[in-house]
């Protein structure tokens, strides 16, 4: 049994869905669970609908929803599906329109999950309908009933025991070809949750773990994991194989090609992860697994829009244990993840993502205890398996503010002055 995951880029139009069909057909006759994300940028569009709806701007929400419907209808039209295959898709469309015309009783985050999850429900209905139409036998599975989470809306925490037994009961001994949603889950009360943005890779790992899959493959618009994001770097090279640890660290430092939560469940069961190109499915891609890797190509991870915050005790006291626990408590309360930290006797510096919804609150809390200074609009560059020439190369045209080295990794906080 294998698990495949297709992200938004792979199913963004009719040609993409046909291509996905071709890749799936290569597994004909084998048990295969296929996890699919929302099409293209649908999730972003749905987030905007939530904003309008929760602000009471019903007309705006409906108009935005109409655009989402039209985008999907244009794709469906290319497949010439019979009515019985169209019905579940159209039912979804009308249920959302009905919901948007009535005010919501729930909290923002709960409503967010109800509405934003529609992207994956629609995409999987369409992909399943297409596959049935071309002659495959498909089981459509509702991940809200299989991936059990708590009620932390927008960031559902998976209940692994319940999830494993729900998924195993569903798959039973007749898995066949299953199409299900990434990114979404449900509580024991039947409420819809989501697992955090970009969470479909993680969903694939959840299904793979629960079923003890022989492998999982995430199909991307890149040849595999590269030594840098090709959006920022011209000369990238493919990393043909990575250890679980390497992949975890790359994802942790911000290589967005794999969602950071994906690796742990796979590592725990020794399940190999392939990252492959949906455009060139015959190419080997990247294998992430338990093997050893002897070649160490320097890898780069860029994070832009970083904020360097420095804290100074107001009374010239040292940065000591009591200060540290206070500082970490304040970051945890504000819900801000620390990307890098460094301390001296009289100051403590941290680098964080500059998120407008969290940082002002954090700064206010910090100012209650420390003198606070900060630098904005910085880059955090992480280089794994570095050498001095790669450091010099990435710092051309940049002013270095802070540097931290371990044996395998260097992190540079810099301002672009070019
Ligand atoms: P999905 O369609 O599954 O959502 P994503 O867009 O989330 O796919 O991930 C693929 C993208 O990840 C690539 O288009 C690429 O720009 C980006 N990326 C970032 N870091 C890397 C890396 N080290 N190797 C390959 N791609 C990377
Ligand atoms: N559709 C969701 C998102 O865009 C989940 C995913 O694509 O991984 O965040
Ligand atoms: Mg994605």
Coordinates of C-alpha atoms and ligand atoms in Angstrom, one line a residue:
X1 CA 0.0 0.0 0.0
X2 CA 1.3 3.4 -1.0
X3 CA 0.2 7.0 -0.2
X4 CA 0.5 9.7 -2.9
X5 CA 0.0 13.4 -2.2
X6 CA -0.9 15.9 -4.8
X7 CA -0.6 19.6 -3.8
X8 CA -2.4 22.6 -5.2
X9 CA 0.0 23.2 -8.0
X10 CA -0.5 19.7 -9.4
X11 CA -4.3 20.1 -9.7
X12 CA -4.6 23.7 -10.5
X13 CA -6.3 23.2 -13.9
X14 CA -7.9 20.4 -16.0
X15 CA -4.6 19.5 -17.6
X16 CA -3.1 19.1 -14.2
X17 CA -5.9 16.8 -13.1
X18 CA -5.5 14.7 -16.2
X19 CA -1.8 14.4 -15.5
X20 CA -2.6 13.3 -11.9
X21 CA -4.9 10.7 -13.4
X22 CA -2.0 9.4 -15.6
X23 CA 0.3 9.1 -12.6
X24 CA -2.4 7.3 -10.6
X25 CA -3.1 4.9 -13.4
X26 CA 0.5 3.7 -13.3
X27 CA -0.5 2.1 -9.9
X28 CA -3.5 0.4 -11.4
X29 CA -4.5 -2.7 -9.4
X30 CA -2.4 -1.7 -6.4
X31 CA -3.7 -0.3 -3.1
X32 CA -3.2 3.4 -3.2
X33 CA -4.4 6.2 -0.9
X34 CA -4.3 9.6 -2.7
X35 CA -4.3 12.8 -0.6
X36 CA -5.3 15.9 -2.5
X37 CA -5.0 19.6 -1.6
X38 CA -7.3 22.4 -2.7
X39 CA -6.8 23.5 -6.3
X40 CA -4.2 26.2 -7.1
X41 CA -4.7 29.2 -4.8
X42 CA -8.2 28.2 -3.6
X43 CA -7.2 28.2 0.1
X44 CA -6.1 31.8 -0.1
X45 CA -9.4 32.8 -1.8
X46 CA -11.4 31.0 0.9
X47 CA -9.4 32.8 3.6
X48 CA -10.6 36.1 2.1
X49 CA -14.2 34.8 2.1
X50 CA -13.9 34.1 5.8
X51 CA -12.7 37.6 6.4
X52 CA -15.7 39.1 4.5
X53 CA -18.2 36.7 6.1
X54 CA -17.0 37.2 9.6
X55 CA -17.1 41.0 9.1
X56 CA -20.7 40.7 8.1
X57 CA -20.0 41.7 4.5
X58 CA -22.3 39.0 3.1
X59 CA -22.5 40.3 -0.4
X60 CA -18.7 40.5 -0.7
X61 CA -18.4 37.0 0.7
X62 CA -20.9 35.7 -1.8
X63 CA -19.2 37.5 -4.7
X64 CA -15.9 36.1 -3.7
X65 CA -17.4 32.6 -3.4
X66 CA -19.0 33.0 -6.9
X67 CA -15.5 33.5 -8.3
X68 CA -14.3 30.3 -6.6
X69 CA -17.2 28.4 -8.0
X70 CA -16.6 29.8 -11.5
X71 CA -12.9 28.8 -11.4
X72 CA -13.9 25.2 -10.5
X73 CA -16.8 25.1 -13.0
X74 CA -14.4 26.0 -15.8
X75 CA -12.3 23.0 -14.9
X76 CA -15.2 20.7 -14.6
X77 CA -16.6 21.8 -17.9
X78 CA -13.5 20.3 -19.6
X79 CA -14.3 16.8 -18.4
X80 CA -17.9 16.6 -19.6
X81 CA -19.0 14.7 -16.5
X82 CA -22.4 13.0 -16.3
X83 CA -25.0 14.4 -13.9
X84 CA -24.5 11.7 -11.2
X85 CA -20.8 12.6 -10.9
X86 CA -21.6 16.3 -10.9
X87 CA -24.2 16.1 -8.2
X88 CA -21.9 15.9 -5.1
X89 CA -19.8 18.8 -6.5
X90 CA -22.9 21.0 -7.1
X91 CA -24.3 20.1 -3.7
X92 CA -21.2 21.4 -2.0
X93 CA -21.3 24.6 -4.0
X94 CA -24.9 25.3 -3.0
X95 CA -24.3 24.4 0.7
X96 CA -21.6 27.0 0.9
X97 CA -23.7 29.7 -0.7
X98 CA -26.5 28.9 1.8
X99 CA -24.2 29.1 4.7
X100 CA -22.8 32.5 3.6
X101 CA -26.2 34.1 3.6
X102 CA -26.8 33.2 7.3
X103 CA -24.7 34.8 10.1
X104 CA -22.3 32.5 11.9
X105 CA -22.7 31.4 15.4
X106 CA -19.1 30.1 15.8
X107 CA -15.8 31.6 16.7
X108 CA -13.6 33.0 13.9
X109 CA -11.2 30.0 14.0
X110 CA -14.0 27.4 14.0
X111 CA -15.8 29.2 11.1
X112 CA -12.5 29.4 9.3
X113 CA -12.1 25.7 9.4
X114 CA -15.6 25.0 8.2
X115 CA -15.2 27.3 5.2
X116 CA -11.6 26.8 4.3
X117 CA -11.9 23.0 4.3
X118 CA -14.3 23.3 1.4
X119 CA -11.3 23.8 -1.0
X120 CA -10.1 20.2 -0.3
X121 CA -13.7 18.8 -0.3
X122 CA -14.3 20.3 -3.7
X123 CA -11.0 19.3 -5.2
X124 CA -11.3 15.7 -4.1
X125 CA -14.8 15.5 -5.4
X126 CA -13.7 16.7 -8.8
X127 CA -10.6 14.5 -9.0
X128 CA -12.6 11.5 -7.9
X129 CA -15.3 12.3 -10.5
X130 CA -12.8 12.6 -13.2
X131 CA -11.1 9.3 -12.3
X132 CA -14.4 7.5 -12.2
X133 CA -15.3 9.0 -15.5
X134 CA -12.1 7.6 -17.1
X135 CA -13.0 4.2 -15.8
X136 CA -11.2 3.8 -12.4
X137 CA -12.9 2.4 -9.3
X138 CA -12.5 5.0 -6.6
X139 CA -13.5 5.3 -3.0
X140 CA -13.9 8.9 -1.8
X141 CA -13.0 9.2 1.8
X142 CA -14.0 12.1 4.1
X143 CA -10.8 13.0 6.1
X144 CA -13.0 14.8 8.7
X145 CA -14.1 11.4 9.8
X146 CA -10.7 9.7 9.7
X147 CA -8.1 12.3 10.9
X148 CA -9.2 12.8 14.5
X149 CA -8.0 16.0 16.1
X150 CA -8.7 18.1 19.2
X151 CA -10.6 21.4 18.8
X152 CA -7.7 23.7 18.3
X153 CA -9.2 25.2 15.2
X154 CA -6.7 26.1 12.4
X155 CA -4.0 24.0 14.1
X156 CA -5.7 20.8 15.0
X157 CA -3.6 18.4 17.2
X158 CA -3.9 14.8 15.9
X159 CA -5.1 12.1 18.2
X160 CA -2.9 9.4 16.8
X161 CA -4.6 6.4 18.5
X162 CA -8.1 7.3 17.4
X163 CA -6.9 8.3 13.9
X164 CA -4.9 5.1 13.4
X165 CA -7.9 3.0 14.2
X166 CA -10.4 5.1 12.2
X167 CA -8.1 4.9 9.1
X168 CA -7.4 1.2 9.5
X169 CA -11.1 0.4 9.9
X170 CA -11.9 2.4 6.8
X171 CA -9.1 0.8 4.7
X172 CA -9.9 -2.6 6.1
X173 CA -8.5 -5.2 3.7
X174 CA -10.1 -3.6 0.6
X175 CA -8.2 -0.4 0.2
X176 CA -8.2 -0.2 -3.6
X177 CA -7.9 3.4 -4.8
X178 CA -8.9 5.9 -2.2
X179 CA -9.1 9.7 -2.8
X180 CA -9.1 11.8 0.3
X181 CA -8.4 15.4 1.5
X182 CA -5.2 16.8 2.8
X183 CA -5.1 19.5 5.4
X184 CA -8.5 18.7 7.1
X185 CA -9.6 16.6 10.1
X186 CA -12.5 16.5 12.5
X187 CA -13.1 16.4 16.3
X188 CA -14.9 13.7 18.1
X189 CA -17.9 16.0 18.1
X190 CA -18.0 16.0 14.4
X191 CA -16.6 19.6 14.0
X192 CA -14.3 20.3 11.1
X193 CA -10.7 21.3 11.8
X194 CA -7.6 22.1 9.7
X195 CA -4.1 21.1 10.5
X196 CA -2.3 24.5 9.7
X197 CA -1.6 26.0 6.3
X198 CA 0.3 23.8 3.9
X199 CA -0.6 20.9 6.0
X200 CA -1.4 18.4 3.2
X201 CA 2.0 16.8 3.3
X202 CA 1.4 16.2 6.9
X203 CA -1.9 14.5 6.1
X204 CA -0.1 12.2 3.7
X205 CA 2.2 11.2 6.6
X206 CA -0.8 10.7 8.9
X207 CA -2.4 8.2 6.4
X208 CA 1.0 6.6 5.7
X209 CA 1.7 6.1 9.4
X210 CA -1.8 4.8 10.2
X211 CA -1.7 2.3 7.4
X212 CA 1.9 1.3 7.8
X213 CA 2.4 2.2 4.1
X214 CA 5.3 0.9 2.1
X215 CA 6.1 4.5 1.0
X216 CA 4.6 7.9 0.6
X217 CA 5.3 10.1 -2.4
X218 CA 4.6 13.8 -2.4
X219 CA 4.3 15.1 -6.0
X220 CA 5.7 18.6 -6.5
X221 CA 6.4 21.2 -9.2
X222 CA 10.2 20.7 -8.5
X223 CA 12.3 17.6 -9.4
X224 CA 12.6 16.8 -5.6
X225 CA 14.3 18.5 -2.7
X226 CA 16.9 20.9 -4.1
X227 CA 19.7 22.4 -2.2
X228 CA 17.9 25.8 -2.3
X229 CA 14.5 27.2 -3.2
X230 CA 14.6 27.7 -7.0
X231 CA 12.5 30.8 -6.6
X232 CA 15.4 32.5 -4.9
X233 CA 18.4 30.7 -6.4
X234 CA 19.4 30.1 -10.0
X235 CA 21.8 27.3 -9.6
X236 CA 20.2 24.6 -7.6
X237 CA 21.0 20.9 -7.5
X238 CA 18.8 18.0 -6.6
X239 CA 19.5 16.2 -3.3
X240 CA 18.9 12.6 -4.4
X241 CA 18.7 11.3 -0.9
X242 CA 18.3 12.7 2.6
X243 CA 18.2 11.2 6.1
X244 CA 15.0 11.8 8.2
X245 CA 17.2 14.1 10.3
X246 CA 18.4 16.1 7.3
X247 CA 14.9 16.5 6.0
X248 CA 13.5 17.5 9.4
X249 CA 16.2 20.2 9.8
X250 CA 15.7 21.5 6.3
X251 CA 12.0 21.8 6.9
X252 CA 12.5 23.2 10.4
X253 CA 14.8 26.0 9.1
X254 CA 12.2 26.9 6.5
X255 CA 12.6 24.9 3.3
X256 CA 8.9 25.0 2.4
X257 CA 9.0 22.0 0.0
X258 CA 8.2 19.6 2.9
X259 CA 5.8 20.6 5.7
X260 CA 7.9 20.4 9.0
X261 CA 5.4 18.0 10.7
X262 CA 5.6 15.4 7.9
X263 CA 8.8 13.6 8.8
X264 CA 8.3 12.5 12.4
X265 CA 5.5 10.0 11.8
X266 CA 7.3 8.5 8.9
X267 CA 10.6 8.3 10.8
X268 CA 8.7 6.6 13.7
X269 CA 7.6 3.8 11.4
X270 CA 10.6 3.8 9.1
X271 CA 8.4 4.6 6.1
X272 CA 10.4 6.1 3.1
X273 CA 9.3 9.4 1.7
X274 CA 9.8 10.2 -2.0
X275 CA 9.6 13.8 -3.2
X276 CA 9.0 13.7 -7.0
X277 CA 8.1 15.9 -9.9
X278 CA 4.5 15.5 -11.2
X279 CA 5.9 16.9 -14.5
X280 CA 8.6 14.2 -14.8
X281 CA 7.2 11.3 -12.9
X282 CA 9.8 8.9 -14.2
X283 CA 12.7 10.7 -12.6
X284 CA 13.8 9.4 -9.3
X285 CA 13.4 12.6 -7.2
X286 CA 14.5 12.6 -3.6
X287 CA 14.4 9.7 -1.2
X288 CA 14.1 10.6 2.5
X289 CA 14.7 7.6 4.7
X290 CA 16.7 5.8 7.3
X291 CA 19.8 5.2 5.2
X292 CA 23.1 7.1 5.6
X293 CA 24.0 9.8 3.1
X294 CA 27.7 10.4 2.5
X295 CA 27.5 13.3 0.1
X296 CA 27.0 16.6 1.8
X297 CA 26.0 19.3 -0.6
X298 CA 25.6 22.8 1.0
X299 CA 21.9 23.6 1.3
X300 CA 20.5 27.1 1.7
X301 CA 17.3 28.2 3.3
X302 CA 16.2 31.8 3.0
X303 CA 13.6 33.4 5.2
X304 CA 12.8 37.0 4.4
X305 CA 10.8 39.5 6.5
X306 CA 12.7 38.7 9.7
X307 CA 12.7 40.8 12.9
X308 CA 15.7 40.9 15.2
X309 CA 14.6 41.8 18.7
X310 CA 17.1 42.6 21.4
X311 CA 16.1 42.7 25.1
X312 CA 18.2 44.6 27.7
X313 CA 17.4 44.4 31.4
X314 CA 16.5 47.9 32.6
X315 CA 18.6 47.8 35.8
X316 CA 21.9 46.5 34.2
X317 CA 21.3 43.0 35.7
X318 CA 22.6 40.0 34.0
X319 CA 20.7 37.8 31.6
X320 CA 20.2 34.9 34.0
X321 CA 17.9 31.9 34.5
X322 CA 15.0 33.9 35.9
X323 CA 15.1 36.3 33.0
X324 CA 15.2 33.5 30.5
X325 CA 12.2 31.7 31.8
X326 CA 10.3 35.1 31.8
X327 CA 11.4 35.7 28.2
X328 CA 10.4 32.3 27.0
X329 CA 7.1 32.6 28.8
X330 CA 6.3 35.9 27.1
X331 CA 7.1 34.4 23.6
X332 CA 4.9 31.4 24.3
X333 CA 2.0 33.5 25.5
X334 CA 2.3 35.7 22.4
X335 CA 2.5 32.5 20.2
X336 CA 5.7 33.6 18.5
X337 CA 8.2 31.0 17.3
X338 CA 11.8 31.8 17.8
X339 CA 13.9 31.2 14.7
X340 CA 17.3 32.0 16.3
X341 CA 18.5 33.3 19.6
X342 CA 21.7 34.5 21.1
X343 CA 22.6 36.1 24.5
X344 CA 25.4 38.1 26.0
X345 CA 25.7 39.2 29.7
X346 CA 23.5 42.2 29.2
X347 CA 21.3 41.4 26.2
X348 CA 19.2 38.7 24.7
X349 CA 18.5 38.7 20.9
X350 CA 16.0 36.7 19.0
X351 CA 15.0 36.5 15.4
X352 CA 11.3 35.9 14.6
X353 CA 9.0 36.0 11.5
X354 CA 7.6 39.5 11.3
X355 CA 3.9 38.6 11.6
X356 CA 1.7 41.7 11.9
X357 CA -1.0 39.7 13.9
X358 CA 1.4 38.7 16.7
X359 CA 4.4 41.0 16.9
X360 CA 2.8 44.2 18.3
X361 CA 1.4 42.2 21.2
X362 CA 4.7 40.5 21.9
X363 CA 6.6 43.8 21.9
X364 CA 4.2 45.3 24.3
X365 CA 4.6 42.3 26.7
X366 CA 8.4 42.5 26.4
X367 CA 8.4 46.2 27.1
X368 CA 6.8 45.5 30.4
X369 CA 10.0 44.0 31.6
X370 CA 12.9 45.0 29.3
X371 CA 14.3 47.8 27.2
X372 CA 13.5 46.6 23.7
X373 CA 15.3 47.4 20.5
X374 CA 14.7 45.9 17.1
X375 CA 15.8 45.7 13.4
X376 CA 13.2 45.0 10.7
X377 CA 13.2 43.7 7.2
X378 CA 16.1 41.3 7.7
X379 CA 16.9 38.0 6.1
X380 CA 17.7 34.8 7.9
X381 CA 20.0 32.6 5.8
X382 CA 20.6 29.1 7.0
X383 CA 23.3 27.1 5.3
X384 CA 23.6 23.4 6.1
X385 CA 27.0 21.7 5.4
X386 CA 28.6 25.1 4.9
X387 CA 32.0 26.2 4.1
X388 CA 33.5 29.7 4.1
X389 CA 33.2 30.2 0.3
X390 CA 29.4 29.6 0.4
X391 CA 29.1 32.0 3.3
X392 CA 31.0 34.7 1.4
X393 CA 28.9 34.0 -1.7
X394 CA 25.5 34.5 0.0
X395 CA 26.6 37.6 1.8
X396 CA 27.5 39.6 -1.3
X397 CA 25.7 42.9 -1.1
X398 CA 24.5 42.2 2.5
X399 CA 25.3 43.6 5.9
X400 CA 25.8 40.8 8.5
X401 CA 24.1 41.6 11.8
X402 CA 24.4 38.3 13.6
X403 CA 26.0 34.9 12.9
X404 CA 25.7 31.6 14.6
X405 CA 27.6 28.4 13.8
X406 CA 27.4 24.8 14.7
X407 CA 29.5 22.1 13.1
X408 CA 26.9 21.4 10.4
X409 CA 24.9 24.6 10.2
X410 CA 25.5 28.3 10.0
X411 CA 22.7 30.9 10.4
X412 CA 23.3 34.5 9.2
X413 CA 21.0 37.4 10.0
X414 CA 21.6 40.1 7.3
X415 CA 20.2 43.1 5.7
X416 CA 20.1 43.3 1.9
X417 CA 21.9 46.5 0.9
X418 CA 22.1 45.7 -2.8
Ligands
LIG1 P1 2.4 21.9 -3.0 O1 1.9 22.0 -4.4 O2 2.5 20.5 -2.5 O3 1.7 22.8 -2.0 P2 4.6 23.7 -2.4 O4 4.4 24.8 -3.3 O5 4.1 23.8 -1.0 O6 3.9 22.4 -3.1 O7 6.1 23.2 -2.4 C1 6.8 23.2 -3.6 C2 7.7 24.5 -3.7 O8 8.6 24.5 -2.6 C3 8.5 24.7 -4.9 O9 7.8 25.2 -6.0 C4 9.7 25.5 -4.4 O10 9.5 26.9 -4.8 C5 9.6 25.5 -2.9 N1 10.9 25.1 -2.3 C6 11.4 25.7 -1.1 N2 12.5 25.2 -0.8 C7 12.8 24.2 -1.7 C8 13.8 23.2 -1.8 N3 14.8 23.2 -1.0 N4 13.7 22.3 -2.8 C9 12.7 22.3 -3.7 N5 11.7 23.2 -3.6 C10 11.7 24.1 -2.6
LIG2 N1 -4.7 23.8 0.8 C1 -4.0 24.1 2.0 C2 -3.1 25.3 1.9 O1 -3.0 25.9 0.9 C3 -3.2 22.9 2.4 C4 -2.0 22.5 1.5 O2 -2.1 22.8 0.3 O3 -1.1 21.8 1.9 O4 -2.6 25.7 2.9
LIG3 MG1 1.5 23.9 -0.5

